[in-house]
Short mmCIF file of C-alpha atoms in Angstrom, two decimals:
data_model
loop_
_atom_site.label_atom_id
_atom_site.label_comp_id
_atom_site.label_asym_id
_atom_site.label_seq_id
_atom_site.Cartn_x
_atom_site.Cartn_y
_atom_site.Cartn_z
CA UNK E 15 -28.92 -14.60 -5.35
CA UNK E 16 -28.13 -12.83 -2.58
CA UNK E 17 -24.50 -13.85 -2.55
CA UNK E 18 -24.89 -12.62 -5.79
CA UNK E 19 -25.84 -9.37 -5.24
CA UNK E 20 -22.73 -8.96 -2.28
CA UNK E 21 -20.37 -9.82 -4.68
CA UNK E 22 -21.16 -7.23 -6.92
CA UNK E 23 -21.77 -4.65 -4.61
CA UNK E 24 -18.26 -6.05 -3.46
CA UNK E 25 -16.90 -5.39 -6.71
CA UNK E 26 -18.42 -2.05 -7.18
CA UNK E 27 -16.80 -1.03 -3.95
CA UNK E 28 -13.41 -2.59 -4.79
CA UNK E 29 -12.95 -0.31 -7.68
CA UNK E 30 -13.28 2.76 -5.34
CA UNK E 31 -11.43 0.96 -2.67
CA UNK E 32 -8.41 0.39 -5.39
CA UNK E 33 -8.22 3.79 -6.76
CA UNK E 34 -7.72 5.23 -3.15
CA UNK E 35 -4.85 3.04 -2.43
CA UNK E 36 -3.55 3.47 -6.17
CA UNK E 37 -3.79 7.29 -5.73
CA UNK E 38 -2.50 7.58 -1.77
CA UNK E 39 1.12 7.34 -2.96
CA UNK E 40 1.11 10.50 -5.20
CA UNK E 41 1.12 12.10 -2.33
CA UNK E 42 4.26 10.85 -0.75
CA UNK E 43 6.18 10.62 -3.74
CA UNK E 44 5.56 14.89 -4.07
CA UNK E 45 6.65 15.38 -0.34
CA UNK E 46 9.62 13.17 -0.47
CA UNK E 47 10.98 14.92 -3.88
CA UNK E 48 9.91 18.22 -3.24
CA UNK E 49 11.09 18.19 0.36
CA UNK E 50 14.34 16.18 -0.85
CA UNK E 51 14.16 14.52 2.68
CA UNK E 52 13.07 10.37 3.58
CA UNK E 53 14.50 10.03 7.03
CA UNK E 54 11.56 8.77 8.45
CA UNK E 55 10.46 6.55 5.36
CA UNK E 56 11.34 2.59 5.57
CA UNK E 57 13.80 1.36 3.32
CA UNK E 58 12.68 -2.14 3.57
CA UNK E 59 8.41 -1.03 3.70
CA UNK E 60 9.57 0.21 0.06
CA UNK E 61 11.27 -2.57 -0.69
CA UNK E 62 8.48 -4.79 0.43
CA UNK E 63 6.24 -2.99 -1.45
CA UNK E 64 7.52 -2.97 -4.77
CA UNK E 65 8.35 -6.46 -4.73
CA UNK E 66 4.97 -7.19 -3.51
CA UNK E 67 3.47 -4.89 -6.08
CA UNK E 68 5.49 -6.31 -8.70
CA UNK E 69 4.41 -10.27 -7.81
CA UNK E 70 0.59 -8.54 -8.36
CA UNK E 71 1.30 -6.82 -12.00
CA UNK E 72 2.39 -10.53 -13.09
CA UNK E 73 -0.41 -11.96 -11.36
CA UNK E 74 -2.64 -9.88 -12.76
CA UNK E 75 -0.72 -10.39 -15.90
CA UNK E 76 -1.20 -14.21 -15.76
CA UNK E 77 -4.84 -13.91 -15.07
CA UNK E 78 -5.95 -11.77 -17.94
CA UNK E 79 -7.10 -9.23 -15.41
CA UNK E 80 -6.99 -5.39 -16.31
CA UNK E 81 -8.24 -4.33 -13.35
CA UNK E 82 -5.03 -5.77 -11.31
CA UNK E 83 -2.66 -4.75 -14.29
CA UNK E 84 -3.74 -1.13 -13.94
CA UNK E 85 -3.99 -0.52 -10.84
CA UNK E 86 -0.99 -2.65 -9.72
CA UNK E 87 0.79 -1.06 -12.71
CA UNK E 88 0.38 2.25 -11.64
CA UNK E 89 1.14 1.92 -7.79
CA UNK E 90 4.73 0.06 -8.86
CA UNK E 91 5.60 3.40 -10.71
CA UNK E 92 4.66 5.35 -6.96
CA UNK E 93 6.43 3.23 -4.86
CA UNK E 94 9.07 3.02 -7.01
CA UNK E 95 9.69 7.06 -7.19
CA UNK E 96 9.16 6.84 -3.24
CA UNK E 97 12.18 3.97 -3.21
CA UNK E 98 14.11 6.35 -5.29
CA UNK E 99 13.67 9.71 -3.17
CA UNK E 100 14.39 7.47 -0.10
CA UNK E 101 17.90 6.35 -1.26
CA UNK E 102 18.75 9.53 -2.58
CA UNK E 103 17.36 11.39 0.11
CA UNK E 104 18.13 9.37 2.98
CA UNK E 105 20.99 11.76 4.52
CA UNK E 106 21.51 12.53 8.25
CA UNK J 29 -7.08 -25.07 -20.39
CA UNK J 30 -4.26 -22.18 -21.06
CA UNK J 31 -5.68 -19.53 -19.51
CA UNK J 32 -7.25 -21.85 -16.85
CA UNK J 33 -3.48 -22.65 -15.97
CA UNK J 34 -2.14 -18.90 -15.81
CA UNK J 35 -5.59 -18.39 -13.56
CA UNK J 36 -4.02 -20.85 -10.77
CA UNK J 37 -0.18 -19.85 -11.53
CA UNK J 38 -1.69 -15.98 -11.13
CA UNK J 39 -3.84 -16.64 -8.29
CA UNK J 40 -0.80 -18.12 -6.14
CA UNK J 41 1.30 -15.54 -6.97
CA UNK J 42 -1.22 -13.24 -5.86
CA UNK J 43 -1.03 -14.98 -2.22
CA UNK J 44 2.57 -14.24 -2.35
CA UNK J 45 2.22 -10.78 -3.41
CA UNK J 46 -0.58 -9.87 -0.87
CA UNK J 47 1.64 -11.34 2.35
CA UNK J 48 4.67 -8.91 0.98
CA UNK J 49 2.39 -5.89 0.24
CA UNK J 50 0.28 -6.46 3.80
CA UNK J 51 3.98 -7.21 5.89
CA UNK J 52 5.48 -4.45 4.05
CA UNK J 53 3.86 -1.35 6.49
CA UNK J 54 5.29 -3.13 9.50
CA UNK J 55 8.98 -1.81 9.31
CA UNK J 56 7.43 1.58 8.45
CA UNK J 57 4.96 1.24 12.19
CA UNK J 58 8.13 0.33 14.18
CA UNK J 59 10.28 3.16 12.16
CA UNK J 60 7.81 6.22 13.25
CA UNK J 61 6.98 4.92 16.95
CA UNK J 62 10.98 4.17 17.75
CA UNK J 63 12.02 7.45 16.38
CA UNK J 64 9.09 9.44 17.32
CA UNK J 65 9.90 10.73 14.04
CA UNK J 66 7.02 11.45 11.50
CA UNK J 67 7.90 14.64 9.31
CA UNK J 68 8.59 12.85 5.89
CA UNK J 69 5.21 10.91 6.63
CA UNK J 70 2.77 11.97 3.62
CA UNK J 71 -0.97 12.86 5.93
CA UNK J 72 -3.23 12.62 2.66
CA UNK J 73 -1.47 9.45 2.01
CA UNK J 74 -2.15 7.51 4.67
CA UNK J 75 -5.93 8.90 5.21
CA UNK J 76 -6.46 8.13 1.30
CA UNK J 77 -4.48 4.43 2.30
CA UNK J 78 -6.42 3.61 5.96
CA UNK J 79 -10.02 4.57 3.90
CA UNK J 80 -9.38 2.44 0.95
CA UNK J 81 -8.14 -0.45 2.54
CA UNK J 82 -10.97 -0.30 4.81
CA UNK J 83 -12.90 -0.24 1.59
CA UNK J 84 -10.74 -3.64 0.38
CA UNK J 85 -11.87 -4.89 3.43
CA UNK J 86 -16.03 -3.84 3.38
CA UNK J 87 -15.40 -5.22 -0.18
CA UNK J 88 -13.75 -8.28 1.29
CA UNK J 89 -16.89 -9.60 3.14
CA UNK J 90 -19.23 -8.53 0.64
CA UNK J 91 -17.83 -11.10 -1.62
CA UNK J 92 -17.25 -13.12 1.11
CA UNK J 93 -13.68 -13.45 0.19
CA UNK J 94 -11.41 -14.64 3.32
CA UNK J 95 -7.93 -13.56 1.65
CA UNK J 96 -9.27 -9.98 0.95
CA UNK J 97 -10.48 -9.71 4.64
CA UNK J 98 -7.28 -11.09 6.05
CA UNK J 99 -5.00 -9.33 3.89
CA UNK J 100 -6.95 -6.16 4.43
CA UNK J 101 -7.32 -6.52 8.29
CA UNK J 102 -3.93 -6.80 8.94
CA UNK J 103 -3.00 -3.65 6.55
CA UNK J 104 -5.66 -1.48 8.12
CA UNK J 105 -4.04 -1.79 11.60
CA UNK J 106 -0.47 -1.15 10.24
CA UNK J 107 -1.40 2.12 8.33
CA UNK J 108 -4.09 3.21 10.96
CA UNK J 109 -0.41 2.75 13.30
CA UNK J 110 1.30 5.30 10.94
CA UNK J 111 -1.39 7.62 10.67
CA UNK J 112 -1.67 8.21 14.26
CA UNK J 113 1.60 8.32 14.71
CA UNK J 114 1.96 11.02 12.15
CA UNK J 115 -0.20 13.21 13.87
CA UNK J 116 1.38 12.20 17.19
CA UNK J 117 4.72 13.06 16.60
CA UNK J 118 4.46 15.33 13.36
CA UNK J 119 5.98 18.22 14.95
CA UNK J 120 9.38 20.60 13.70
#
């Protein structure tokens, strides 16, 4: 019961805990392309990422779970515009 | 029995996924503090990243869920090392 009750509250807060880190790369995606500049971004944290993020859309593909599919779906298309600016951007 | 099966094939591609997506802000740490370089560092991101993963993580022992609290442990450090090192070396 009381385990219970943690894992829901867990679950309540791991919706607003996902939408933060979903959201948190609009941001950087707008500076990179309106500032046309990535020097200091990481190729391979991008890299990294959008594998990684990419391995937790089919996860969340293969477990029937909208939750990850959204979420997961959402933050490829970020880091993915973030990998984009960076190569295009990425001048000296 | 199906879904059953993409529930295990999902969940270990899942522990996959989180070791890229929680390794992936290390390159980005040792980028900023080598080249004391932080200008095409996004601020909101990475105070909307450090407060939702440290969300993941509340969430994490709520459900009593080890992976979560690893996972999330490790990435709070990393992007709590790129936030204060965008504000420490965020200058023109």
């Amino acid at each position: 019961m009381s385990l219970d009750l943690g894992v829901e509250i867990g679950e309540a807060i791991g919706l607003v805990a996902g939408t933060l880190t979903t959201i948190a790369f609009l941001p950087q995606v707008f500076r990179v392309w309106q500032r046309r500049s990535a020097r200091d971004i990481s190729l391979p944290t991008f890299i990294l990422l959008c594998s990684g993020v990419a391995l937790w859309l089919l996860s969340g593909v293969l477990k029937e779970s909208i939750s990850l599919i959204l979420a997961n779906g959402v933050t490829f298309f970020l880091a993915m515009g973030i990998l984009v600016g960076k190569l295009r951007f990425d001048r000296r």
